[in-house]
Amino acid sequence: MDFSSKLLENAVNEVSRLPGIGKRTALRLVLHLLRQPAEHTQYLSDALLHFRNDVKTCENCHNISDTTLCEICNNPKRNPEIVCVVEDIRDVMAIESTAQFNGLYHVLGGKISPIEGIGPQKLQIDSLVEKVEKGVVKEIIFALSSTMEGDTTNFYIFKQIEKYKLITSTIARGISVGDELEYADEVTLGRSIVNRIPFEQSIKS
């Protein structure tokens, strides 16, 4: 792709670093910004910088937050005895959009994937086990993607907490095997949460 301006080329190259954004899409976005009033670009850059510099991680569930505890963990109407284990913030948002879950979350920050060099120690698994050890949690819901990595992570965590004799369940397989949670429609995902099944049963099936 030939550029008439080095400034344009640099802008396109930076935008195209974003996931799912190719050079042509990046060019379209950059040219769109160029056609807008200058303050619109300033608002965008200020919002991104403010987010990058000031965003926090919830000390309890590891969700993205503006404060030390996120709004979900701070909500007294949520049930702390039920914890839904998810991969990342996008899964929290997907489940919240169903309005079918009233417990708390635990964001792992990924899935076990030896190929990618991601082992259990790189995920927020130890802090989940610590929650269970305190005795407040009565049920763990595994809501990771129905992939080999997701199932491996579920099983690893299950073995870590098995001795505590709490309820372990997994979302019903209304979610197709291999699907990422964030792409599931709200109705299907909501039903999968409501109709969750015992985790041990999912291993045998």
Coordinates of N, CA and C in Angstrom, one line a residue:
M1 N 0.9 -1.2 0.0 CA 0.0 0.0 0.0 C 0.9 1.2 0.0
D2 N 0.8 2.1 -1.0 CA 1.6 3.3 -1.1 C 0.9 4.5 -0.5
F3 N 1.6 5.2 0.3 CA 1.1 6.4 1.0 C 1.7 7.7 0.5
S4 N 0.9 8.7 0.3 CA 1.4 10.0 -0.1 C 1.9 10.8 1.1
S5 N 1.7 10.3 2.3 CA 2.1 11.0 3.5 C 2.7 10.0 4.5
K6 N 3.9 10.4 5.0 CA 4.5 9.5 6.0 C 3.6 9.6 7.3
L7 N 3.0 10.7 7.6 CA 2.2 10.8 8.8 C 1.0 9.9 8.7
L8 N 0.4 9.8 7.5 CA -0.7 8.9 7.2 C -0.3 7.5 7.4
E9 N 0.8 7.2 6.8 CA 1.3 5.8 6.9 C 1.6 5.3 8.3
N10 N 2.2 6.2 9.1 CA 2.4 5.9 10.5 C 1.1 5.7 11.3
A11 N 0.1 6.5 11.0 CA -1.1 6.4 11.7 C -1.8 5.1 11.3
V12 N -1.8 4.7 10.1 CA -2.4 3.5 9.6 C -1.7 2.3 10.2
N13 N -0.3 2.3 10.2 CA 0.4 1.2 10.8 C 0.1 1.0 12.3
E14 N -0.1 2.0 13.0 CA -0.4 1.9 14.4 C -1.8 1.3 14.6
V15 N -2.8 1.9 13.9 CA -4.2 1.4 14.0 C -4.3 -0.1 13.6
S16 N -3.5 -0.5 12.6 CA -3.6 -1.8 12.1 C -3.0 -2.9 13.0
R17 N -2.3 -2.4 14.1 CA -1.8 -3.3 15.1 C -2.9 -3.9 16.0
L18 N -4.1 -3.2 16.0 CA -5.2 -3.7 16.7 C -5.7 -5.0 16.2
P19 N -6.2 -5.9 17.0 CA -6.7 -7.2 16.5 C -7.9 -7.1 15.6
G20 N -7.8 -7.8 14.5 CA -8.9 -7.8 13.5 C -9.0 -6.6 12.6
I21 N -8.0 -5.7 12.7 CA -7.9 -4.5 11.9 C -6.8 -4.7 10.9
G22 N -7.2 -4.8 9.6 CA -6.2 -4.8 8.5 C -5.8 -3.4 8.1
K23 N -4.9 -3.4 7.1 CA -4.4 -2.1 6.6 C -5.5 -1.3 6.0
R24 N -6.4 -1.9 5.2 CA -7.4 -1.2 4.5 C -8.5 -0.6 5.5
T25 N -8.8 -1.4 6.5 CA -9.7 -0.9 7.5 C -9.1 0.2 8.3
A26 N -7.8 0.0 8.6 CA -7.1 1.1 9.4 C -7.1 2.4 8.6
L27 N -6.9 2.3 7.3 CA -6.8 3.5 6.5 C -8.2 4.1 6.5
R28 N -9.3 3.4 6.4 CA -10.6 3.9 6.4 C -10.9 4.6 7.8
L29 N -10.4 4.0 8.9 CA -10.6 4.6 10.2 C -9.8 5.9 10.3
V30 N -8.6 5.9 9.9 CA -7.7 7.1 10.0 C -8.3 8.2 9.2
L31 N -8.7 7.9 8.0 CA -9.3 9.0 7.1 C -10.6 9.5 7.7
H32 N -11.3 8.6 8.3 CA -12.6 9.1 9.0 C -12.2 10.1 10.1
L33 N -11.2 9.8 10.9 CA -10.8 10.7 12.0 C -10.3 12.0 11.4
L34 N -9.7 12.0 10.3 CA -9.1 13.2 9.6 C -10.3 14.1 9.2
R35 N -11.4 13.5 8.8 CA -12.5 14.3 8.3 C -13.4 14.9 9.5
Q36 N -13.2 14.4 10.7 CA -13.9 14.9 11.9 C -13.2 16.1 12.5
P37 N -14.0 16.9 13.2 CA -13.4 18.0 13.9 C -12.2 17.5 14.8
A38 N -11.2 18.3 14.9 CA -10.0 18.0 15.6 C -10.2 17.5 17.1
E39 N -11.2 18.1 17.7 CA -11.5 17.8 19.1 C -12.0 16.4 19.3
H40 N -12.6 15.8 18.2 CA -13.1 14.4 18.3 C -11.9 13.5 18.4
T41 N -10.9 13.7 17.7 CA -9.7 12.9 17.8 C -9.1 13.1 19.2
Q42 N -9.1 14.3 19.7 CA -8.6 14.6 21.0 C -9.3 13.8 22.1
Y43 N -10.7 13.8 22.0 CA -11.5 13.1 22.9 C -11.1 11.6 22.9
L44 N -10.9 11.0 21.7 CA -10.6 9.6 21.6 C -9.2 9.3 22.2
S45 N -8.2 10.2 21.9 CA -6.9 9.9 22.4 C -6.9 10.1 24.0
D46 N -7.6 11.1 24.5 CA -7.7 11.4 25.9 C -8.3 10.2 26.6
A47 N -9.4 9.7 26.0 CA -10.1 8.5 26.6 C -9.2 7.3 26.7
L48 N -8.5 7.0 25.6 CA -7.6 5.9 25.6 C -6.5 6.0 26.6
L49 N -5.9 7.2 26.7 CA -4.8 7.4 27.6 C -5.2 7.4 29.0
H50 N -6.4 8.0 29.3 CA -7.0 7.9 30.7 C -7.3 6.5 31.1
F51 N -7.8 5.7 30.2 CA -8.1 4.3 30.4 C -6.8 3.5 30.7
R52 N -5.9 3.7 29.8 CA -4.6 3.0 29.9 C -3.8 3.3 31.2
N53 N -3.9 4.5 31.6 CA -3.1 5.0 32.8 C -3.8 4.8 34.1
D54 N -5.1 4.8 34.1 CA -5.9 4.8 35.4 C -6.7 3.6 35.7
V55 N -6.9 2.7 34.7 CA -7.7 1.5 34.9 C -7.1 0.6 36.0
K56 N -7.9 0.0 36.8 CA -7.4 -0.9 37.8 C -8.0 -2.3 37.6
T57 N -7.5 -3.2 38.4 CA -8.0 -4.6 38.4 C -8.6 -4.9 39.8
C58 N -9.8 -5.4 39.8 CA -10.5 -5.6 41.0 C -9.7 -6.6 41.9
E59 N -9.5 -6.3 43.2 CA -8.7 -7.1 44.0 C -9.4 -8.4 44.4
N60 N -10.7 -8.5 44.2 CA -11.4 -9.7 44.5 C -11.6 -10.7 43.3
C61 N -12.0 -10.1 42.2 CA -12.4 -11.0 41.1 C -11.5 -10.8 39.9
H62 N -10.6 -9.8 39.9 CA -9.6 -9.5 38.8 C -10.3 -9.0 37.6
N63 N -11.5 -8.5 37.7 CA -12.2 -7.8 36.6 C -11.6 -6.4 36.4
I64 N -11.8 -5.8 35.3 CA -11.3 -4.5 35.0 C -12.3 -3.6 35.8
S65 N -11.7 -2.6 36.5 CA -12.5 -1.7 37.4 C -11.9 -0.3 37.5
D66 N -12.7 0.6 38.0 CA -12.2 2.0 38.2 C -11.7 2.1 39.6
T67 N -12.1 1.2 40.5 CA -11.7 1.2 41.9 C -11.1 -0.1 42.3
T68 N -10.7 -0.2 43.6 CA -10.0 -1.5 44.0 C -11.0 -2.6 44.0
L69 N -12.3 -2.4 44.2 CA -13.3 -3.4 44.1 C -14.3 -3.0 43.0
C70 N -14.6 -3.9 42.1 CA -15.5 -3.5 40.9 C -16.9 -3.4 41.4
E71 N -17.8 -2.8 40.6 CA -19.1 -2.6 41.0 C -19.9 -3.9 41.3
I72 N -19.5 -4.9 40.6 CA -20.2 -6.2 40.9 C -19.9 -6.8 42.2
C73 N -18.6 -6.8 42.6 CA -18.2 -7.3 43.9 C -18.6 -6.3 45.0
N74 N -18.9 -5.1 44.7 CA -19.3 -4.1 45.7 C -20.8 -4.1 45.9
N75 N -21.5 -4.8 45.0 CA -23.0 -4.8 45.1 C -23.5 -5.8 46.2
P76 N -24.1 -5.3 47.2 CA -24.6 -6.2 48.3 C -25.7 -7.1 47.9
K77 N -26.3 -6.9 46.8 CA -27.4 -7.7 46.3 C -26.8 -9.0 45.6
R78 N -25.5 -9.0 45.3 CA -25.0 -10.2 44.6 C -24.7 -11.3 45.7
N79 N -24.8 -12.5 45.2 CA -24.6 -13.7 46.1 C -23.1 -14.1 46.1
P80 N -22.4 -13.9 47.2 CA -21.0 -14.2 47.2 C -20.7 -15.7 47.3
E81 N -21.8 -16.5 47.6 CA -21.6 -18.0 47.7 C -21.5 -18.7 46.4
I82 N -21.8 -18.0 45.3 CA -21.7 -18.6 43.9 C -20.7 -17.8 43.1
V83 N -19.7 -18.4 42.6 CA -18.7 -17.8 41.8 C -18.6 -18.4 40.5
C84 N -18.7 -17.5 39.5 CA -18.6 -18.0 38.1 C -17.2 -17.7 37.5
V85 N -16.5 -18.8 37.1 CA -15.2 -18.7 36.6 C -15.1 -18.5 35.1
V86 N -14.5 -17.3 34.7 CA -14.5 -17.0 33.3 C -13.1 -16.7 32.9
E87 N -12.9 -16.6 31.6 CA -11.5 -16.4 31.0 C -11.2 -14.9 31.1
D88 N -12.0 -14.0 30.7 CA -11.7 -12.6 30.7 C -12.9 -11.7 30.8
I89 N -12.7 -10.4 30.8 CA -13.7 -9.4 31.0 C -14.8 -9.5 30.0
R90 N -14.5 -9.9 28.8 CA -15.5 -10.0 27.7 C -16.6 -11.1 28.1
D91 N -16.1 -12.1 28.8 CA -17.1 -13.1 29.2 C -18.0 -12.6 30.4
V92 N -17.4 -11.8 31.3 CA -18.2 -11.2 32.3 C -19.3 -10.3 31.7
M93 N -18.9 -9.5 30.7 CA -19.9 -8.7 30.0 C -21.0 -9.5 29.3
A94 N -20.6 -10.6 28.7 CA -21.5 -11.5 28.0 C -22.6 -12.1 28.9
I95 N -22.1 -12.6 30.1 CA -23.0 -13.2 31.0 C -23.9 -12.1 31.7
E96 N -23.3 -11.0 32.0 CA -24.1 -9.9 32.7 C -25.2 -9.4 31.8
S97 N -25.0 -9.5 30.4 CA -26.0 -9.0 29.5 C -27.2 -9.9 29.5
T98 N -27.1 -11.2 30.0 CA -28.2 -12.1 30.1 C -29.2 -11.8 31.3
A99 N -28.6 -11.1 32.3 CA -29.4 -10.8 33.5 C -29.9 -12.1 34.2
Q100 N -29.2 -13.2 34.0 CA -29.6 -14.5 34.6 C -28.7 -15.0 35.7
F101 N -27.7 -14.2 36.0 CA -26.7 -14.6 37.1 C -26.6 -13.5 38.1
N102 N -26.7 -13.9 39.4 CA -26.6 -13.0 40.5 C -25.5 -13.2 41.5
G103 N -24.5 -14.1 41.1 CA -23.4 -14.3 41.9 C -22.2 -13.4 41.6
L104 N -21.0 -13.8 42.0 CA -19.8 -13.1 41.7 C -19.0 -13.8 40.6
Y105 N -18.0 -13.1 40.2 CA -17.1 -13.7 39.1 C -15.7 -13.9 39.6
H106 N -15.0 -14.7 38.9 CA -13.5 -14.8 39.1 C -12.9 -14.9 37.7
V107 N -12.2 -13.9 37.3 CA -11.6 -13.8 36.0 C -10.1 -14.4 36.0
L108 N -9.9 -15.4 35.3 CA -8.7 -16.1 35.3 C -7.6 -15.4 34.5
G109 N -8.0 -14.6 33.5 CA -7.0 -13.9 32.7 C -6.4 -14.8 31.5
G110 N -7.2 -15.9 31.2 CA -6.7 -16.7 30.1 C -7.1 -18.2 30.4
K111 N -6.5 -19.1 29.6 CA -6.8 -20.5 29.7 C -5.4 -21.2 29.7
I112 N -5.3 -22.4 30.3 CA -4.1 -23.2 30.2 C -3.9 -23.6 28.8
S113 N -2.7 -23.3 28.2 CA -2.4 -23.6 26.9 C -0.9 -23.8 26.7
P114 N -0.4 -25.1 26.9 CA 1.0 -25.3 26.8 C 1.7 -24.9 25.5
I115 N 0.9 -25.0 24.4 CA 1.4 -24.5 23.1 C 1.8 -23.1 23.1
E116 N 1.0 -22.3 23.8 CA 1.2 -20.8 23.9 C 2.1 -20.5 25.1
G117 N 2.5 -21.5 25.9 CA 3.4 -21.2 27.0 C 2.6 -20.7 28.2
I118 N 1.3 -21.0 28.3 CA 0.5 -20.5 29.4 C 0.2 -21.7 30.3
G119 N 0.8 -21.6 31.5 CA 0.6 -22.7 32.5 C -0.3 -22.1 33.6
P120 N -0.7 -23.0 34.5 CA -1.6 -22.6 35.6 C -1.0 -21.4 36.4
Q121 N 0.3 -21.3 36.6 CA 0.9 -20.3 37.4 C 0.8 -18.9 36.8
K122 N 0.4 -18.8 35.5 CA 0.2 -17.5 34.8 C -1.2 -17.1 34.9
L123 N -2.1 -17.9 35.5 CA -3.5 -17.5 35.6 C -3.9 -17.3 37.0
Q124 N -5.0 -16.7 37.3 CA -5.5 -16.4 38.6 C -6.2 -17.6 39.2
I125 N -5.5 -18.7 39.3 CA -6.0 -19.9 39.9 C -5.8 -20.0 41.4
D126 N -4.6 -19.6 41.8 CA -4.3 -19.7 43.3 C -5.2 -18.8 44.1
S127 N -5.6 -17.6 43.6 CA -6.5 -16.7 44.3 C -7.9 -17.3 44.4
L128 N -8.3 -18.1 43.3 CA -9.6 -18.8 43.4 C -9.6 -19.8 44.4
V129 N -8.5 -20.6 44.5 CA -8.4 -21.7 45.5 C -8.5 -21.0 46.9
E130 N -7.8 -19.9 47.1 CA -7.8 -19.2 48.4 C -9.2 -18.8 48.8
K131 N -10.0 -18.3 47.8 CA -11.4 -18.0 48.1 C -12.2 -19.2 48.6
V132 N -12.0 -20.3 48.0 CA -12.7 -21.6 48.4 C -12.2 -22.0 49.8
E133 N -10.9 -21.8 50.1 CA -10.4 -22.2 51.4 C -11.1 -21.4 52.5
K134 N -11.5 -20.2 52.2 CA -12.1 -19.3 53.3 C -13.5 -19.8 53.7
G135 N -14.1 -20.7 52.8 CA -15.4 -21.3 53.2 C -16.6 -20.5 52.8
V136 N -16.5 -19.3 52.2 CA -17.7 -18.5 51.9 C -18.3 -19.1 50.6
V137 N -17.5 -19.5 49.6 CA -18.0 -20.0 48.4 C -18.6 -21.4 48.5
K138 N -19.9 -21.5 48.0 CA -20.6 -22.8 48.1 C -20.7 -23.5 46.7
E139 N -20.6 -22.7 45.6 CA -20.7 -23.3 44.3 C -19.7 -22.5 43.3
I140 N -19.0 -23.3 42.6 CA -18.2 -22.8 41.5 C -18.8 -23.2 40.2
I141 N -19.1 -22.2 39.3 CA -19.6 -22.4 38.0 C -18.4 -22.3 37.0
F142 N -18.1 -23.3 36.2 CA -17.1 -23.2 35.2 C -17.8 -22.7 33.9
A143 N -17.3 -21.5 33.5 CA -17.9 -20.9 32.3 C -16.9 -20.5 31.3
L144 N -15.9 -21.4 31.1 CA -14.9 -21.2 30.0 C -15.4 -21.7 28.7
S145 N -14.7 -21.3 27.6 CA -15.1 -21.8 26.3 C -15.0 -23.3 26.2
S146 N -15.9 -23.8 25.3 CA -15.9 -25.3 25.1 C -14.9 -25.7 24.1
T147 N -13.6 -25.5 24.5 CA -12.5 -25.9 23.7 C -11.6 -26.8 24.5
M148 N -10.6 -27.4 23.9 CA -9.7 -28.3 24.6 C -9.0 -27.5 25.8
E149 N -8.6 -26.3 25.5 CA -7.9 -25.5 26.5 C -8.8 -25.1 27.6
G150 N -10.1 -24.8 27.3 CA -11.1 -24.5 28.3 C -11.4 -25.7 29.2
D151 N -11.5 -26.8 28.6 CA -11.8 -28.1 29.3 C -10.7 -28.5 30.2
T152 N -9.4 -28.3 29.7 CA -8.2 -28.6 30.5 C -8.2 -27.7 31.7
T153 N -8.5 -26.4 31.5 CA -8.4 -25.5 32.6 C -9.5 -25.8 33.7
N154 N -10.7 -26.1 33.2 CA -11.8 -26.5 34.1 C -11.3 -27.7 35.0
F155 N -10.8 -28.7 34.3 CA -10.4 -29.9 35.0 C -9.3 -29.7 36.0
Y156 N -8.3 -28.8 35.6 CA -7.2 -28.5 36.5 C -7.7 -27.9 37.8
I157 N -8.6 -26.9 37.6 CA -9.2 -26.2 38.8 C -10.0 -27.1 39.6
F158 N -10.8 -28.0 39.0 CA -11.6 -28.9 39.7 C -10.8 -29.8 40.6
K159 N -9.7 -30.2 40.1 CA -8.8 -31.1 40.9 C -8.2 -30.3 42.1
Q160 N -8.0 -29.0 41.9 CA -7.4 -28.2 43.0 C -8.4 -28.0 44.1
I161 N -9.7 -27.9 43.8 CA -10.7 -27.6 44.8 C -11.6 -28.8 45.2
E162 N -11.3 -30.0 44.6 CA -12.1 -31.1 44.8 C -12.3 -31.5 46.3
K163 N -11.2 -31.4 47.0 CA -11.3 -31.8 48.4 C -12.2 -31.0 49.3
Y164 N -12.6 -29.8 48.8 CA -13.4 -28.9 49.7 C -14.9 -29.2 49.6
K165 N -15.3 -30.2 48.8 CA -16.6 -30.7 48.7 C -17.7 -29.6 48.5
L166 N -17.4 -28.6 47.7 CA -18.4 -27.6 47.3 C -19.0 -28.1 46.0
I167 N -20.1 -27.4 45.6 CA -20.8 -27.7 44.4 C -20.0 -27.2 43.2
T168 N -19.7 -28.0 42.2 CA -19.1 -27.5 41.0 C -20.0 -27.8 39.8
S169 N -20.2 -26.8 39.0 CA -21.1 -27.0 37.9 C -20.5 -26.3 36.7
T170 N -21.0 -26.6 35.5 CA -20.6 -26.0 34.3 C -21.8 -25.6 33.5
I171 N -21.6 -24.6 32.7 CA -22.7 -24.1 31.9 C -23.2 -25.2 30.9
A172 N -24.5 -25.3 30.7 CA -25.0 -26.3 29.8 C -24.5 -26.2 28.4
R173 N -24.4 -27.2 27.7 CA -23.9 -27.2 26.4 C -24.8 -26.6 25.3
G174 N -25.6 -25.6 25.7 CA -26.3 -24.8 24.7 C -25.3 -24.1 23.8
I175 N -24.1 -23.9 24.4 CA -23.0 -23.3 23.7 C -22.3 -24.3 22.9
S176 N -22.1 -24.2 21.6 CA -21.5 -25.2 20.8 C -20.1 -25.4 21.2
V177 N -19.7 -26.7 21.0 CA -18.3 -27.0 21.3 C -17.4 -26.2 20.4
G178 N -16.4 -25.6 21.0 CA -15.4 -24.8 20.2 C -15.8 -23.4 20.2
D179 N -17.0 -23.0 20.6 CA -17.4 -21.6 20.6 C -16.8 -20.8 21.7
E180 N -16.5 -19.5 21.4 CA -16.1 -18.6 22.5 C -17.3 -18.0 23.1
L181 N -17.3 -17.8 24.4 CA -18.5 -17.4 25.2 C -19.0 -16.0 24.7
E182 N -18.0 -15.1 24.4 CA -18.5 -13.8 24.1 C -19.3 -13.7 22.8
Y183 N -19.3 -14.7 22.0 CA -20.0 -14.6 20.7 C -21.4 -15.3 20.8
A184 N -21.7 -15.9 22.0 CA -23.0 -16.6 22.1 C -24.1 -15.5 22.3
D185 N -25.3 -15.8 21.7 CA -26.4 -14.9 21.9 C -26.8 -14.9 23.3
E186 N -27.5 -13.8 23.8 CA -27.8 -13.7 25.2 C -28.8 -14.7 25.7
V187 N -29.8 -15.1 24.8 CA -30.8 -16.1 25.2 C -30.1 -17.5 25.5
T188 N -29.3 -17.9 24.5 CA -28.6 -19.2 24.7 C -27.7 -19.2 25.9
L189 N -26.9 -18.1 26.0 CA -26.0 -18.0 27.2 C -26.7 -18.0 28.5
G190 N -27.8 -17.3 28.5 CA -28.6 -17.2 29.7 C -29.2 -18.5 30.2
R191 N -29.7 -19.3 29.2 CA -30.2 -20.6 29.5 C -29.1 -21.5 29.9
S192 N -27.9 -21.4 29.4 CA -26.8 -22.2 29.8 C -26.4 -22.0 31.2
I193 N -26.5 -20.7 31.7 CA -26.2 -20.4 33.1 C -27.3 -21.0 34.0
V194 N -28.5 -20.8 33.6 CA -29.6 -21.2 34.5 C -29.7 -22.8 34.5
N195 N -29.4 -23.4 33.4 CA -29.5 -24.9 33.3 C -28.2 -25.6 33.5
R196 N -27.3 -25.0 34.2 CA -25.9 -25.5 34.4 C -26.1 -27.0 35.0
I197 N -25.0 -27.8 34.7 CA -25.0 -29.2 35.1 C -23.8 -29.4 36.0
P198 N -23.9 -30.5 36.9 CA -22.7 -30.8 37.7 C -21.5 -31.0 36.9
F199 N -20.3 -30.5 37.3 CA -19.1 -30.6 36.5 C -18.7 -32.0 36.3
E200 N -18.8 -32.9 37.3 CA -18.4 -34.3 37.1 C -19.2 -35.0 36.0
Q201 N -20.5 -34.6 35.9 CA -21.3 -35.1 34.9 C -20.8 -34.7 33.5
S202 N -20.3 -33.5 33.4 CA -19.8 -33.0 32.1 C -18.5 -33.8 31.7
I203 N -17.8 -34.2 32.7 CA -16.5 -35.0 32.4 C -16.9 -36.3 31.8
K204 N -17.9 -36.9 32.3 CA -18.3 -38.3 31.9 C -19.0 -38.3 30.6
S205 N -19.7 -37.2 30.2 CA -20.5 -37.1 29.0 C -19.6 -37.0 27.7

